[in-house]
């Protein structure tokens, strides 16, 4: 197993806690309260705008054309996801103007500020370690929910959400992270690799806080 692929196992406790969170499981079961989902989508909409900016920073730091192309391609995918969130919001009667006026929760701001700080203060490897958990865990959870709840998927209100995050298209957009990070890890000391693993785990912990924030509709502590 490559170092980057091993990061999931090194953060297994929080990774599993995220998947088993009532929010995620209720999505799979189709039982999540729509008001909770509405709150989540509103917060995720604001999160994605900041997430896209981290990839703009990655493009700025890119040292070759391939890396520049990868960051740009992923940023475009995030912008497409923002448009998808707008469709969800409009289905709840929330206009674009209202969505743009949404105040990010403390948990939301803390997560995006963490990623941006890592991106500013570190190199491309550190930045990738900070942003990978979001894309990878969503894809992993989407695939697992699709399999675990396949018998009831057709009648699940959240079927579209599950299918979007379990799609081959999503995997294709972020799969370049793995070889890129592994190459950047070559020659790193154990201490340096531990630092990367800790950045990855911190982002996974923020993922858990985001799910929990949404499930409880919490703006702050």
CSV table of C-alpha atoms in Angstrom, one decimal:
chain,number,residue,atom,x,y,z
A,1,UNK,CA,0.0,0.0,0.0
A,2,UNK,CA,1.3,3.5,-0.9
A,3,UNK,CA,1.8,6.0,1.8
A,4,UNK,CA,-1.1,8.2,0.7
A,5,UNK,CA,-3.5,5.2,0.5
A,6,UNK,CA,-2.3,4.2,4.0
A,7,UNK,CA,-3.6,7.6,5.4
A,8,UNK,CA,-7.1,6.3,5.5
A,9,UNK,CA,-6.1,3.4,7.8
A,10,UNK,CA,-4.0,5.7,9.9
A,11,UNK,CA,-7.1,7.8,10.6
A,12,UNK,CA,-9.4,4.8,10.8
A,13,UNK,CA,-11.1,5.7,14.1
A,14,UNK,CA,-12.3,9.1,12.9
A,15,UNK,CA,-13.0,7.8,9.4
A,16,UNK,CA,-15.3,5.2,10.8
A,17,UNK,CA,-16.9,7.6,13.2
A,18,UNK,CA,-17.8,9.8,10.2
A,19,UNK,CA,-19.3,7.0,8.2
A,20,UNK,CA,-21.3,5.8,11.3
A,21,UNK,CA,-22.5,9.3,12.2
A,22,UNK,CA,-26.3,9.5,12.3
A,23,UNK,CA,-26.3,12.1,9.6
A,24,UNK,CA,-24.5,9.9,7.1
A,25,UNK,CA,-26.4,6.8,8.0
A,26,UNK,CA,-29.8,8.6,7.8
A,27,UNK,CA,-28.8,9.7,4.3
A,28,UNK,CA,-28.4,6.0,3.4
A,29,UNK,CA,-31.6,5.1,5.1
A,30,UNK,CA,-33.5,8.0,3.5
A,31,UNK,CA,-34.7,9.1,6.9
A,32,UNK,CA,-32.8,12.3,7.4
A,33,UNK,CA,-35.0,15.2,8.3
A,34,UNK,CA,-35.2,17.5,5.3
A,35,UNK,CA,-34.7,20.6,7.6
A,36,UNK,CA,-31.4,19.1,8.7
A,37,UNK,CA,-30.4,18.5,5.1
A,38,UNK,CA,-31.5,22.0,4.2
A,39,UNK,CA,-29.2,23.4,6.9
A,40,UNK,CA,-26.4,21.1,5.7
A,41,UNK,CA,-26.7,22.2,2.1
A,42,UNK,CA,-26.7,25.8,3.0
A,43,UNK,CA,-23.5,25.4,5.0
A,44,UNK,CA,-21.9,23.1,2.4
A,45,UNK,CA,-22.6,25.8,-0.2
A,46,UNK,CA,-20.5,28.3,1.7
A,47,UNK,CA,-17.9,25.7,2.4
A,48,UNK,CA,-17.4,24.8,-1.2
A,49,UNK,CA,-16.7,28.4,-2.1
A,50,UNK,CA,-13.7,28.4,0.3
A,51,UNK,CA,-12.7,24.9,-0.7
A,52,UNK,CA,-12.4,26.1,-4.3
A,53,UNK,CA,-10.1,28.9,-3.2
A,54,UNK,CA,-7.7,26.4,-1.7
A,55,UNK,CA,-7.3,24.8,-5.1
A,56,UNK,CA,-6.7,28.2,-6.6
A,57,UNK,CA,-3.8,28.5,-4.1
A,58,UNK,CA,-2.6,25.1,-5.2
A,59,UNK,CA,-2.6,26.2,-8.8
A,60,UNK,CA,-0.6,29.3,-7.8
A,61,UNK,CA,2.0,27.1,-6.1
A,62,UNK,CA,2.2,24.5,-9.0
A,63,UNK,CA,5.7,24.0,-10.3
A,64,UNK,CA,4.8,22.2,-13.5
A,65,UNK,CA,2.0,22.2,-16.1
A,66,UNK,CA,0.5,18.9,-15.1
A,67,UNK,CA,0.1,20.0,-11.5
A,68,UNK,CA,-1.4,23.3,-12.6
A,69,UNK,CA,-3.9,21.4,-14.8
A,70,UNK,CA,-4.8,19.0,-12.0
A,71,UNK,CA,-5.6,21.8,-9.6
A,72,UNK,CA,-7.5,23.8,-12.2
A,73,UNK,CA,-9.6,20.7,-13.2
A,74,UNK,CA,-10.5,20.0,-9.6
A,75,UNK,CA,-11.4,23.6,-8.9
A,76,UNK,CA,-13.8,23.4,-11.9
A,77,UNK,CA,-15.4,20.3,-10.4
A,78,UNK,CA,-15.9,22.1,-7.1
A,79,UNK,CA,-17.6,25.0,-9.0
A,80,UNK,CA,-19.8,22.5,-10.7
A,81,UNK,CA,-20.7,21.1,-7.3
A,82,UNK,CA,-21.6,24.6,-6.1
A,83,UNK,CA,-24.1,24.7,-9.0
A,84,UNK,CA,-25.5,21.4,-7.9
A,85,UNK,CA,-26.0,22.7,-4.4
A,86,UNK,CA,-27.9,25.7,-5.8
A,87,UNK,CA,-30.4,23.2,-7.3
A,88,UNK,CA,-30.9,21.6,-3.9
A,89,UNK,CA,-31.3,25.0,-2.3
A,90,UNK,CA,-33.8,26.1,-4.9
A,91,UNK,CA,-35.8,23.0,-4.3
A,92,UNK,CA,-36.1,24.1,-0.7
A,93,UNK,CA,-37.3,27.6,-1.8
A,94,UNK,CA,-33.9,29.2,-1.0
A,95,UNK,CA,-32.9,31.8,-3.6
A,96,UNK,CA,-29.2,32.3,-4.7
A,97,UNK,CA,-29.3,35.6,-2.9
A,98,UNK,CA,-30.4,34.0,0.3
A,99,UNK,CA,-27.8,31.2,-0.1
A,100,UNK,CA,-25.1,33.8,-0.6
A,101,UNK,CA,-26.2,35.5,2.6
A,102,UNK,CA,-25.9,32.4,4.6
A,103,UNK,CA,-23.5,32.8,7.6
A,104,UNK,CA,-21.0,30.0,7.9
A,105,UNK,CA,-21.0,28.2,11.2
A,106,UNK,CA,-18.0,28.3,13.5
A,107,UNK,CA,-17.2,24.7,12.6
A,108,UNK,CA,-17.4,25.6,8.9
A,109,UNK,CA,-15.1,28.6,9.2
A,110,UNK,CA,-12.6,26.7,11.4
A,111,UNK,CA,-12.3,23.9,8.8
A,112,UNK,CA,-11.8,26.1,5.8
A,113,UNK,CA,-9.5,28.4,7.7
A,114,UNK,CA,-7.4,25.3,8.6
A,115,UNK,CA,-7.1,24.2,5.0
A,116,UNK,CA,-6.2,27.7,3.8
A,117,UNK,CA,-3.6,28.1,6.6
A,118,UNK,CA,-2.0,24.8,5.7
A,119,UNK,CA,-2.0,25.9,2.0
A,120,UNK,CA,-0.4,29.2,2.7
A,121,UNK,CA,2.2,28.0,5.1
A,122,UNK,CA,3.1,24.7,3.6
A,123,UNK,CA,4.0,23.3,0.2
A,124,UNK,CA,1.8,21.4,-2.3
A,125,UNK,CA,2.2,18.2,-0.3
A,126,UNK,CA,0.8,19.7,2.8
A,127,UNK,CA,-2.0,21.4,0.9
A,128,UNK,CA,-3.0,18.1,-0.7
A,129,UNK,CA,-3.0,16.3,2.6
A,130,UNK,CA,-5.4,18.9,4.0
A,131,UNK,CA,-7.9,18.8,1.1
A,132,UNK,CA,-7.8,15.0,0.3
A,133,UNK,CA,-10.1,13.8,3.2
A,134,UNK,CA,-13.1,15.8,1.9
A,135,UNK,CA,-13.1,14.3,-1.6
A,136,UNK,CA,-11.9,10.8,-0.6
A,137,UNK,CA,-14.3,10.3,2.3
A,138,UNK,CA,-17.3,11.6,0.4
A,139,UNK,CA,-16.5,9.1,-2.4
A,140,UNK,CA,-15.9,6.3,0.0
A,141,UNK,CA,-19.1,7.0,2.0
A,142,UNK,CA,-21.2,7.4,-1.2
A,143,UNK,CA,-20.0,4.0,-2.5
A,144,UNK,CA,-20.6,2.3,0.9
A,145,UNK,CA,-24.1,3.8,1.3
A,146,UNK,CA,-25.0,2.8,-2.2
A,147,UNK,CA,-24.0,-0.8,-1.4
A,148,UNK,CA,-25.2,-1.0,2.2
A,149,UNK,CA,-28.7,0.4,1.3
A,150,UNK,CA,-29.0,-0.8,-2.2
A,151,UNK,CA,-32.3,-2.6,-1.5
A,152,UNK,CA,-34.1,0.7,-0.7
A,153,UNK,CA,-32.1,3.1,-2.9
A,154,UNK,CA,-34.9,3.6,-5.5
A,155,UNK,CA,-37.3,5.1,-2.9
A,156,UNK,CA,-34.6,7.1,-1.1
A,157,UNK,CA,-35.1,10.9,-1.3
A,158,UNK,CA,-31.3,11.2,-1.2
A,159,UNK,CA,-30.6,8.8,-4.0
A,160,UNK,CA,-29.2,11.6,-6.2
A,161,UNK,CA,-26.8,12.7,-3.5
A,162,UNK,CA,-25.6,9.1,-3.0
A,163,UNK,CA,-25.1,8.5,-6.7
A,164,UNK,CA,-23.3,11.8,-7.2
A,165,UNK,CA,-20.7,11.0,-4.5
A,166,UNK,CA,-20.3,7.4,-5.6
A,167,UNK,CA,-19.7,8.2,-9.2
A,168,UNK,CA,-16.7,7.3,-11.3
A,169,UNK,CA,-16.6,10.9,-12.5
A,170,UNK,CA,-15.9,12.1,-8.9
A,171,UNK,CA,-13.1,9.5,-8.5
A,172,UNK,CA,-11.6,10.5,-11.8
A,173,UNK,CA,-11.4,14.1,-10.6
A,174,UNK,CA,-9.4,13.4,-7.4
A,175,UNK,CA,-7.6,10.1,-8.1
A,176,UNK,CA,-4.5,12.0,-9.2
A,177,UNK,CA,-3.9,13.0,-5.6
A,178,UNK,CA,-2.6,9.6,-4.7
A,179,UNK,CA,0.3,9.3,-7.2
A,180,UNK,CA,1.1,13.0,-6.9
A,181,UNK,CA,1.3,12.8,-3.1
A,182,UNK,CA,3.3,9.6,-3.2
A,183,UNK,CA,5.9,11.2,-5.5
A,184,UNK,CA,6.1,14.3,-3.3
A,185,UNK,CA,6.7,12.0,-0.2
A,186,UNK,CA,9.7,10.3,-1.8
A,187,UNK,CA,12.8,10.9,0.4
A,188,UNK,CA,10.8,12.3,3.3
A,189,UNK,CA,11.8,11.3,6.8
A,190,UNK,CA,9.5,9.5,9.2
A,191,UNK,CA,8.9,12.7,11.1
A,192,UNK,CA,8.0,14.6,7.9
A,193,UNK,CA,5.6,11.8,6.9
A,194,UNK,CA,4.0,11.9,10.4
A,195,UNK,CA,3.4,15.6,9.9
A,196,UNK,CA,1.5,14.9,6.6
A,197,UNK,CA,-0.5,12.1,8.3
A,198,UNK,CA,-1.4,14.5,11.1
A,199,UNK,CA,-2.6,17.2,8.6
A,200,UNK,CA,-4.8,14.5,6.9
A,201,UNK,CA,-6.2,13.3,10.2
A,202,UNK,CA,-7.0,16.9,11.3
A,203,UNK,CA,-9.1,17.4,8.2
A,204,UNK,CA,-10.9,14.1,8.9
A,205,UNK,CA,-11.7,15.4,12.4
A,206,UNK,CA,-13.1,18.6,10.8
A,207,UNK,CA,-15.2,16.4,8.5
A,208,UNK,CA,-16.7,14.7,11.6
A,209,UNK,CA,-17.4,18.1,13.2
A,210,UNK,CA,-19.1,19.2,9.9
A,211,UNK,CA,-21.4,16.2,9.9
A,212,UNK,CA,-22.2,16.7,13.6
A,213,UNK,CA,-22.7,20.4,13.1
A,214,UNK,CA,-25.2,19.7,10.3
A,215,UNK,CA,-27.1,17.0,12.2
A,216,UNK,CA,-27.6,19.2,15.2
A,217,UNK,CA,-28.0,22.4,13.2
A,218,UNK,CA,-25.3,24.1,15.3
A,219,UNK,CA,-23.8,27.5,14.4
A,220,UNK,CA,-21.3,27.4,17.3
A,221,UNK,CA,-20.5,25.7,20.6
